[in-house]
Coordinates of C-alpha atoms (C1' of nucleotides) in Angstrom, one line a residue:
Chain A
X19 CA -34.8 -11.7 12.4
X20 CA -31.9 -13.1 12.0
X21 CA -28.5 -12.0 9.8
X22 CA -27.9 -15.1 8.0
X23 CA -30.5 -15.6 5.7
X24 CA -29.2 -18.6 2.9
X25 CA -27.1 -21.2 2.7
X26 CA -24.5 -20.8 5.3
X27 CA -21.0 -20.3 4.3
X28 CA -18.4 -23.7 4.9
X29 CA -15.0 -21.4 5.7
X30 CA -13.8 -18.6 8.0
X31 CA -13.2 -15.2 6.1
X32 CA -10.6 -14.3 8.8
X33 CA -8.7 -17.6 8.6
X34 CA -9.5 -17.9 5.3
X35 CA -7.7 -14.6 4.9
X36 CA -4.7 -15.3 7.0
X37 CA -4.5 -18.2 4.7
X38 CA -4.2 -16.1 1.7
X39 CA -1.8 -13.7 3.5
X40 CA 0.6 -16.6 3.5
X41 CA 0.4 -17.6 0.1
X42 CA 1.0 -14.0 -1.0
X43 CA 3.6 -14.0 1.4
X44 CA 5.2 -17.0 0.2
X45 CA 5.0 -16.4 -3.7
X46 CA 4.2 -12.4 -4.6
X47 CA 0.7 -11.3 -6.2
X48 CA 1.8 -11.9 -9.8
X49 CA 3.4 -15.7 -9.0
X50 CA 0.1 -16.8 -6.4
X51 CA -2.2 -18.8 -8.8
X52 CA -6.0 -18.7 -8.3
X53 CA -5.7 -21.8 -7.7
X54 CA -3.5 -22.0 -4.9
X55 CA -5.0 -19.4 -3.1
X56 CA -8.1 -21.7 -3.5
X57 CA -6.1 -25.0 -2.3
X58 CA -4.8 -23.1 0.4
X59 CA -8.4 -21.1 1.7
X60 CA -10.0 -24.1 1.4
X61 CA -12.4 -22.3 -1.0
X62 CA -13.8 -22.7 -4.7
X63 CA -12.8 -19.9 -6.9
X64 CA -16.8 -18.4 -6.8
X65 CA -16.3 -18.3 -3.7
X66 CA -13.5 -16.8 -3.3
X67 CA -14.7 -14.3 -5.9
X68 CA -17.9 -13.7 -4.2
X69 CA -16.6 -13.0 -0.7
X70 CA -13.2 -11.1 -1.1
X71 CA -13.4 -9.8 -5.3
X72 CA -10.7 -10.6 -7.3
X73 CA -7.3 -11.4 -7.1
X74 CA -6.3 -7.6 -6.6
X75 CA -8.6 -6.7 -3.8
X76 CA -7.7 -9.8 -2.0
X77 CA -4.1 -9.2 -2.3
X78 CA -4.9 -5.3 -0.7
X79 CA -7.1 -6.8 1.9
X80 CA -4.0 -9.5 3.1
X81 CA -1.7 -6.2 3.1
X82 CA -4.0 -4.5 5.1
X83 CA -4.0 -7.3 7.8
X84 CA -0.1 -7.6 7.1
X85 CA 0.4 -4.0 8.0
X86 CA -1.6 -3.9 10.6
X87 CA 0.1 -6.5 12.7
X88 CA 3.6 -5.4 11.8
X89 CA 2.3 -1.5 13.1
X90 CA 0.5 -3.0 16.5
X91 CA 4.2 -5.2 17.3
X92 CA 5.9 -2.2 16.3
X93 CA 4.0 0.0 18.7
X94 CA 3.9 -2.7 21.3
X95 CA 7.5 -2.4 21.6
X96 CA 8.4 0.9 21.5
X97 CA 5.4 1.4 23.8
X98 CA 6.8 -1.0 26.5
X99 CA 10.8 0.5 26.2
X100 CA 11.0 3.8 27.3
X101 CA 14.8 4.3 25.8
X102 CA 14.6 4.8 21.9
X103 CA 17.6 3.4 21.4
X104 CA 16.6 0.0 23.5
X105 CA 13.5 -0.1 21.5
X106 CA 14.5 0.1 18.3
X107 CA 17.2 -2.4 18.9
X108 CA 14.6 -4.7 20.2
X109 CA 12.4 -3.9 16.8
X110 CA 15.0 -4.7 14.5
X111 CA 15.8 -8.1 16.3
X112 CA 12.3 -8.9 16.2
X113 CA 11.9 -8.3 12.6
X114 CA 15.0 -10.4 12.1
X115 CA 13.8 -13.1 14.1
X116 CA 10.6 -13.3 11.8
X117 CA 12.6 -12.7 8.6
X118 CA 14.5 -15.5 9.3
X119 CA 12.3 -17.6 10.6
X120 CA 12.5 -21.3 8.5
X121 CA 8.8 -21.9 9.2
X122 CA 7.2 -19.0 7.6
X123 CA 7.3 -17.1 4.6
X124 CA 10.4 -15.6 3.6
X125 CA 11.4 -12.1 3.4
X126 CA 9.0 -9.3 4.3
X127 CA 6.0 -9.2 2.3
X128 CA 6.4 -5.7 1.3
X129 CA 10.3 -5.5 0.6
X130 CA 8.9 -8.7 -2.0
X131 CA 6.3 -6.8 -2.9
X132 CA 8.3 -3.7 -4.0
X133 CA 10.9 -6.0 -5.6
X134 CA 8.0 -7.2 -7.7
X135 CA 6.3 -4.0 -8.8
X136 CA 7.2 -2.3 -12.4
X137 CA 8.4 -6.4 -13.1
X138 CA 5.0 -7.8 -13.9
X139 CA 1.5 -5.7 -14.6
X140 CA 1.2 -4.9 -10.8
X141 CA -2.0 -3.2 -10.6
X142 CA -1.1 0.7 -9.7
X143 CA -3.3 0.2 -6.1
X144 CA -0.8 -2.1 -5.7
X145 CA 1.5 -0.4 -5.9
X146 CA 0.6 2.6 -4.5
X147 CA 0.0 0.4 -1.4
X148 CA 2.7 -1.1 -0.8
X149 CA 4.5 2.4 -1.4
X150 CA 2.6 3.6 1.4
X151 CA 3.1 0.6 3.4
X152 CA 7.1 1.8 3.0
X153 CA 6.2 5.3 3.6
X154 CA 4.1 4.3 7.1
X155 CA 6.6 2.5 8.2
X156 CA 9.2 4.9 7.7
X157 CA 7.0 7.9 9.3
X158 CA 6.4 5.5 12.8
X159 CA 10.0 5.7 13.1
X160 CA 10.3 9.3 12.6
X161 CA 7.3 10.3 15.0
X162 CA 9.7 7.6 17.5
X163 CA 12.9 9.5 16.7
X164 CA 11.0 13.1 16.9
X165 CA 9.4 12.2 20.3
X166 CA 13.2 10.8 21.7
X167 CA 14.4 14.3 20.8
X168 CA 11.9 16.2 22.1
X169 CA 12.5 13.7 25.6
X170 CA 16.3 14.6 25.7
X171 CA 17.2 11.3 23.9
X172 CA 18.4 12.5 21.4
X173 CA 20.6 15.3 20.3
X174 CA 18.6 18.1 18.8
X175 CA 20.9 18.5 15.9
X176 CA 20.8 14.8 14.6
X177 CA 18.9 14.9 11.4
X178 CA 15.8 12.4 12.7
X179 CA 14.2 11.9 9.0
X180 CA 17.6 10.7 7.6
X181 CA 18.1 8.2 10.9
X182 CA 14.8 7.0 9.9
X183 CA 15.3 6.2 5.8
X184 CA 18.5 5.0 7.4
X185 CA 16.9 2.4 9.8
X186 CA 13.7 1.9 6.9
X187 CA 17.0 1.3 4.1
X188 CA 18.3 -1.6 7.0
X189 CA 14.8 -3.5 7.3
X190 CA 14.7 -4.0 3.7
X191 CA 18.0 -4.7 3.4
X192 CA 18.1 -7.0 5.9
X193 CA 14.6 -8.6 4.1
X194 CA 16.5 -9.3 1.0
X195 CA 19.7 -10.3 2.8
X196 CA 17.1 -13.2 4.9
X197 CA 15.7 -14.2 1.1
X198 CA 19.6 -15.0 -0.2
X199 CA 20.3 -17.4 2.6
X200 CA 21.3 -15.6 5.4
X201 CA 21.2 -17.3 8.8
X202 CA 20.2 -15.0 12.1
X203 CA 23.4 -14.8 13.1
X204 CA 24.4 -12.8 10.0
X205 CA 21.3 -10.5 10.8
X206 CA 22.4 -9.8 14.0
X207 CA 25.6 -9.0 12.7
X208 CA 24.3 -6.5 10.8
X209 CA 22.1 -5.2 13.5
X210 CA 25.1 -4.7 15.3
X211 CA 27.0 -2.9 12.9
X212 CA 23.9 -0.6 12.2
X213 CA 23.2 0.5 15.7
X214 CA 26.8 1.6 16.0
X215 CA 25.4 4.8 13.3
X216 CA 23.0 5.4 16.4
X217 CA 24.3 9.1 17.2
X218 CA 25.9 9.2 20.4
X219 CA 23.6 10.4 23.4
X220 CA 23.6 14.1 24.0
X221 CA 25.2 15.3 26.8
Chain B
X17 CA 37.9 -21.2 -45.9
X18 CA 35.4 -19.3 -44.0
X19 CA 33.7 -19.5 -40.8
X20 CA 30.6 -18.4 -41.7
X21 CA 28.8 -21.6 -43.7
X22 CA 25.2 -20.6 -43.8
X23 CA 22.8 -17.8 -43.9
X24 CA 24.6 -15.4 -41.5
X25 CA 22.4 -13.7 -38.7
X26 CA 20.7 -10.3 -39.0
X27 CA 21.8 -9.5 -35.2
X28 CA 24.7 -8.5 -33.4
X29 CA 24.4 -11.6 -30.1
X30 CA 26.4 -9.3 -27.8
X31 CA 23.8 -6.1 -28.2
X32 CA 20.8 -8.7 -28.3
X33 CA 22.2 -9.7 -25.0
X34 CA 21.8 -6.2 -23.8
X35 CA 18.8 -5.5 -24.4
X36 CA 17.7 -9.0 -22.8
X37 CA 19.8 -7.8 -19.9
X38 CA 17.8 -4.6 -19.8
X39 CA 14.3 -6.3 -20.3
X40 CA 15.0 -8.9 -17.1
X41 CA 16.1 -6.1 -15.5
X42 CA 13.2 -3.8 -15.8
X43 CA 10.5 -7.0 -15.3
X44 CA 12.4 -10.2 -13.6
X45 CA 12.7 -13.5 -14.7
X46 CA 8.8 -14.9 -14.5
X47 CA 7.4 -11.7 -15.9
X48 CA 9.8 -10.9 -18.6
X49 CA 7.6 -13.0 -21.4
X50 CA 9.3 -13.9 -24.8
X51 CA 7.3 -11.5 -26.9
X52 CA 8.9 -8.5 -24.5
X53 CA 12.6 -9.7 -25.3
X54 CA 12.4 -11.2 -28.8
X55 CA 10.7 -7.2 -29.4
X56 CA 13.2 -5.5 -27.8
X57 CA 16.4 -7.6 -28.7
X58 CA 14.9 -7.6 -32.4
X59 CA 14.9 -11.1 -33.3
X60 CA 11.9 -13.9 -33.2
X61 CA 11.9 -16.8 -31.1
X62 CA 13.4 -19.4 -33.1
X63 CA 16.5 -17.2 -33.5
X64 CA 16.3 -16.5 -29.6
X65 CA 16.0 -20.5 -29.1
X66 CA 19.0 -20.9 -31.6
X67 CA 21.3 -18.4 -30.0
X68 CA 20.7 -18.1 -26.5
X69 CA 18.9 -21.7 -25.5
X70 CA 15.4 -20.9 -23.7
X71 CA 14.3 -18.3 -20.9
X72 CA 16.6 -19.7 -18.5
X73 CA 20.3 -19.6 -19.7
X74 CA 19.1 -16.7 -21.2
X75 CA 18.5 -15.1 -18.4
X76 CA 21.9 -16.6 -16.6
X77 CA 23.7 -15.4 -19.8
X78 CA 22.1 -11.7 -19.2
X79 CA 22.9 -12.0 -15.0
X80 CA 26.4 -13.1 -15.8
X81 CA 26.8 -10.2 -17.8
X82 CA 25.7 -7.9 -15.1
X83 CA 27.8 -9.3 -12.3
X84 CA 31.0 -8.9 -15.4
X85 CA 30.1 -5.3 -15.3
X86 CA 29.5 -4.7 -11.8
X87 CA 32.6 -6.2 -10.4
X88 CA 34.3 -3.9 -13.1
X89 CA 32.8 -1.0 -12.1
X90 CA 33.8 -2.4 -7.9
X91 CA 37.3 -3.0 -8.9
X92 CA 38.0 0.1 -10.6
X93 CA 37.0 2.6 -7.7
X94 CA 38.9 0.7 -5.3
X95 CA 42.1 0.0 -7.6
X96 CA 42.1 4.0 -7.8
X97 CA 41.4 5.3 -4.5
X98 CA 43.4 4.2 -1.9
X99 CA 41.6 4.6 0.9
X100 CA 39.2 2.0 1.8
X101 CA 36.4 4.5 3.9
X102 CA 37.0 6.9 0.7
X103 CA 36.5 4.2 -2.0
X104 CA 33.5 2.6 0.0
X105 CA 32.1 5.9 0.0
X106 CA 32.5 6.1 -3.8
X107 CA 31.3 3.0 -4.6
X108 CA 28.3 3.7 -2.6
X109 CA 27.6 6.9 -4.4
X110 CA 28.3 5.5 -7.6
X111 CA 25.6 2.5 -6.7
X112 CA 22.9 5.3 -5.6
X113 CA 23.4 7.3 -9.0
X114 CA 22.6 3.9 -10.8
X115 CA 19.8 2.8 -8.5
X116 CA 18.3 5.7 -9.2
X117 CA 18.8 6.9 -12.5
X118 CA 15.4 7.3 -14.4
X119 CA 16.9 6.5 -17.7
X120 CA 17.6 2.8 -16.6
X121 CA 16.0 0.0 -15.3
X122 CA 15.1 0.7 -11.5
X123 CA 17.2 -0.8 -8.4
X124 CA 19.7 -4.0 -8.9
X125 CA 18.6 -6.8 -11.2
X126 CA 20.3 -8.9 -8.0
X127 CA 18.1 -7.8 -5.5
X128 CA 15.2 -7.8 -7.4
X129 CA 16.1 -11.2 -8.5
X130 CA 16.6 -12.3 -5.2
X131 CA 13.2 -10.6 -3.9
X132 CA 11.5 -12.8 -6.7
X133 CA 13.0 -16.1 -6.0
X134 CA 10.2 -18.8 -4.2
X135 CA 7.9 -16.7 -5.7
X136 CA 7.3 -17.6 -8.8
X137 CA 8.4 -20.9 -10.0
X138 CA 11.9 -19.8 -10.6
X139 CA 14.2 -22.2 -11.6
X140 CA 17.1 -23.8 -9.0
X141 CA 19.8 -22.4 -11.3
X142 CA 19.3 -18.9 -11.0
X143 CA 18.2 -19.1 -7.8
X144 CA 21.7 -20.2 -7.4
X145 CA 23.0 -18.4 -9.3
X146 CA 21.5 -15.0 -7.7
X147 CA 23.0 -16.4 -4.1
X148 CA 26.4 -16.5 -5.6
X149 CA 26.0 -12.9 -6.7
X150 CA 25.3 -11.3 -3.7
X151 CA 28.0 -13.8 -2.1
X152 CA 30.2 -12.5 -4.9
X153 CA 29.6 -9.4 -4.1
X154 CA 30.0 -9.6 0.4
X155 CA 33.1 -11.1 -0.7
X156 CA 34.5 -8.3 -2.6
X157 CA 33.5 -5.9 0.0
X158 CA 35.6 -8.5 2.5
X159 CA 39.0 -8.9 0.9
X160 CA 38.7 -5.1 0.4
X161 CA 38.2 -4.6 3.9
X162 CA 40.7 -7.5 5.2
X163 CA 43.5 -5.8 3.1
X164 CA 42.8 -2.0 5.0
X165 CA 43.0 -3.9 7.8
X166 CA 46.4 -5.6 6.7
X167 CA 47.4 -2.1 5.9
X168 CA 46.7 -0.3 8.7
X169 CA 43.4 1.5 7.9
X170 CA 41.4 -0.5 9.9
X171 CA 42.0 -1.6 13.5
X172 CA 42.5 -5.2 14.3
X173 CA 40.0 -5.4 16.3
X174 CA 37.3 -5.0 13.5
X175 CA 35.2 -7.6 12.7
X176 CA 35.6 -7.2 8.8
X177 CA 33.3 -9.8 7.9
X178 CA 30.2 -8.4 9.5
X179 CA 31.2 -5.1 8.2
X180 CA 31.0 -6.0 4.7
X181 CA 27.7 -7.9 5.4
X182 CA 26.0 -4.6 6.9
X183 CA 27.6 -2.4 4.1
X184 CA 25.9 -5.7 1.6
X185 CA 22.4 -5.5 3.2
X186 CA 23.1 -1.7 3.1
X187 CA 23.2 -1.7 -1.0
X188 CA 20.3 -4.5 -0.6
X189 CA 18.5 -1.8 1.2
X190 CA 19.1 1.6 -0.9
X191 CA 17.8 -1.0 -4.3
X192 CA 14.6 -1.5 -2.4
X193 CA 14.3 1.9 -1.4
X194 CA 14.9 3.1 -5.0
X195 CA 12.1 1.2 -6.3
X196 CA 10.0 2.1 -3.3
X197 CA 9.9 5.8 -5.0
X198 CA 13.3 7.4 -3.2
X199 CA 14.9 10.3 -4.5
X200 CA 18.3 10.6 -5.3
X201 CA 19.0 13.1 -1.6
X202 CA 17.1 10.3 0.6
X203 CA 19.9 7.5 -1.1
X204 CA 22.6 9.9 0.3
X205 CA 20.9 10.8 3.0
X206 CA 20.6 6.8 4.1
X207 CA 24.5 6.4 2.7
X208 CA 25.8 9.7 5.2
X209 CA 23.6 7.7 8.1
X210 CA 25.4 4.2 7.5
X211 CA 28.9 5.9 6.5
X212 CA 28.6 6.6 10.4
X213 CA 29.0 2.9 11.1
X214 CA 32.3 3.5 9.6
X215 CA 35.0 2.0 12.7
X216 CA 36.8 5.2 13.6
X217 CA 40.6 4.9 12.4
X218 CA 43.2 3.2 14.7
X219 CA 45.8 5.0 16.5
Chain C
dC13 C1' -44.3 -27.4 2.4
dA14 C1' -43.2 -23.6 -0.8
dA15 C1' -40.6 -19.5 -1.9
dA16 C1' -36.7 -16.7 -1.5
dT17 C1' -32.0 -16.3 -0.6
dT18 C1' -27.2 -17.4 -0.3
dA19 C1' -23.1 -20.5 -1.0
dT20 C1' -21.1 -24.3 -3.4
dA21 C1' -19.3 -27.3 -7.2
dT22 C1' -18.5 -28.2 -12.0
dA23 C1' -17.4 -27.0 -16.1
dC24 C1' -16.1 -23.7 -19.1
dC25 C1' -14.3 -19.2 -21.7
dG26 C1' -10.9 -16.2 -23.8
dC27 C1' -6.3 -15.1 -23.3
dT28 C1' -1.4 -15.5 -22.6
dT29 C1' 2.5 -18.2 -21.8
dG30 C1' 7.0 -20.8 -23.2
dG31 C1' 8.4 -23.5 -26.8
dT32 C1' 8.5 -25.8 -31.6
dA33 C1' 7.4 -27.8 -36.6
dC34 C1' 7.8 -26.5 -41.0
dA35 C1' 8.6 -24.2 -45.0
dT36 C1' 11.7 -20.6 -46.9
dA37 C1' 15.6 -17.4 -47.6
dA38 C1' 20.5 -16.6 -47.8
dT39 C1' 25.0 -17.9 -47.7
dA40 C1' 29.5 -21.2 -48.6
dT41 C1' 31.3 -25.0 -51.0
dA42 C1' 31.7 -28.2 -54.8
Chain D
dT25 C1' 24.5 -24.3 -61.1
dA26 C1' 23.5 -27.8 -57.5
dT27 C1' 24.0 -29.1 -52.7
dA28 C1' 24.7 -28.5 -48.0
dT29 C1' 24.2 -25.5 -44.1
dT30 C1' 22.5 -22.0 -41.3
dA31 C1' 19.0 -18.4 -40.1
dT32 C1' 14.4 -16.5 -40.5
dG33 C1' 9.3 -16.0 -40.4
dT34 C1' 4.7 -17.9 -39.8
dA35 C1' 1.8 -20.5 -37.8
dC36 C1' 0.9 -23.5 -34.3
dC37 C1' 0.6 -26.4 -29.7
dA38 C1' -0.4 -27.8 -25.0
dA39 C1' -0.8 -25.8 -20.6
dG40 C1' -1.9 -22.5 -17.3
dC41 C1' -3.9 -18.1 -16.2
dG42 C1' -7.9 -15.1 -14.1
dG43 C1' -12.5 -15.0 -14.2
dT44 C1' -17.5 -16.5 -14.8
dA45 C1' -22.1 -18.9 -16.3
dT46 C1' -25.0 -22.3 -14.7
dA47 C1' -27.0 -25.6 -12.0
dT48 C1' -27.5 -27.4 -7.3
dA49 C1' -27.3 -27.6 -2.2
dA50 C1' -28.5 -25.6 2.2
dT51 C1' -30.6 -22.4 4.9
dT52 C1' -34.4 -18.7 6.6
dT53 C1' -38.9 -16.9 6.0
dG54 C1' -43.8 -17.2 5.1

DNA sequence: CAAATTATATACCGCTTGGTACATAATATA
DNA sequence: TATATTATGTACCAAGCGGTATATAATTTG
């Protein structure tokens, strides 16, 4: 009565995971060779196979976990700010920080992602996730926006789904501006310039 | 007395070179293969190897060609209108209608060049070569922006540098977004959000 | 211990990739 | 016409790719 019945396996499937996360991260699904992700999961390629699929599925499953974290630090902040304004400052220097961050993968996995798709045979569930990935993202800042104008934070004629592609257009934006060589300070730069299109309070 | 000596080529290099421009374009560096370009530029490798050199200068020969045509396009709206908030505005437009025309390759070969760098193994030059684009192009948006400022369209006060980084990450941005499925209206809608950043005239 | 079950390691397969050797075709010069 | 020169087309190469067949090691169950 017990659940392992075989030879027991020799890695962690989260860590293992988390591992392969990075490597995506680092080189896109097309450019992250089998065996790299192998090298790096500390993992032979039937096993590999055997315990996440192929390539493809794998590459979902690390977006899965990639989304996931980005959408429980996303609520955690606007969760703990009450202003909307506040919050979403405190967001986008978050995602700056980690953006620019020298010791771990560059860029935002998805902006890469969707930079990569149409370019090589990205699988259409690919695809279709990371398009949702966008599309998520985009719709947690609307509710955020929505709710602030229904508080009094915002002015009820501001247009809240075009403030959100707005702020959505500036994460990738500021993704791809991290992946040409830009320091923090340039993000923050930007950041600044962006929250001065934050409409002004109503009164 | 001739400068043609042996058998002269069945291709026109300069139309060749468009259609490798519009191949890198629509795939990227790593995933644009030989047989996709010799097909579409309508030549076979050897003649490719004789004209162009291999993948790489091709591709810097194609990227150079695009920046030619982009700055063009840059310096033609702002040599006509006067008004640097009016021309920006144009430029921005014109960049949307591009981004997302269905007839053409989807977003900017820059960004999506950018987006692909680390990934794959992509060679130091156009990385490099890709940085000084986007440079190319902040710096374009600068002097624009330093010389309304020497004119009197922009107060002193303005810090024109991190301007033309936010309104770079902002063209960054609407490529992404383009790729990411976007409409046409939601590229305006995003470009009406971040005209809003605009620094109100001085008085 | 024997049988069943699961994971591992090695070696391999078919395919595509960027790049090239080689023979041939087409032109200018002599 | 003969030669030199340049471009073309075919066929090919070594390397890397994603994925798998097969045999073996490690564990639970009987």
């Amino acid at each position: 009565m017990t659940h392992e019945r075989g030879r027991p396996r020799c890695f962690d499937p989260d860590t293992a995971l988390d591992s392969a996360l990075e490597v995506f991260w680092r080189h896109g699904f097309q450019a992250a060779s089998l065996a790299e992700l192998t090298a790096a999961m500390g993992l032979s390629k039937p096993s590999l196979y055997a315990a996440f699929g192929d390539k493809e599925t794998l590459y979902l499953k690390a977006l899965e976990r990639y989304v996931a974290l980005q959408t429980a630090q996303h609520i955690a902040i606007f969760d703990t700010e009450p202003d909307v304004r506040h919050a979403l400052e405190k967001f986008l220097r978050t995602m700056a920080t980690m953006l620019a961050d020298p010791t771990r993968p560059c860029g935002c996995l998805v902006v890469n992602g969707i930079a990569d798709c149409g370019m090589a045979s990205t699988p259409p569930a690919i695809e279709l996730a990371l398009h949702k990935a966008v599309q998520g993202s985009e719709a947690r800042l609307y509710r955020q926006f929505v709710q602030a104008q229904h508080d009094g934070q915002l002015a009820q004629n501001i247009r809240t789904e075009d403030l959100a592609a707005f702020f959505t257009s500036l994460l990738a934006g500021l993704g791809i501006l991290a992946k040409s060589g830009a320091k923090r300070a340039k993000l923050d730069a930007v950041i600044n310039a962006a929250m001065s299109a934050w409409p002004s309070p109503p009164r």
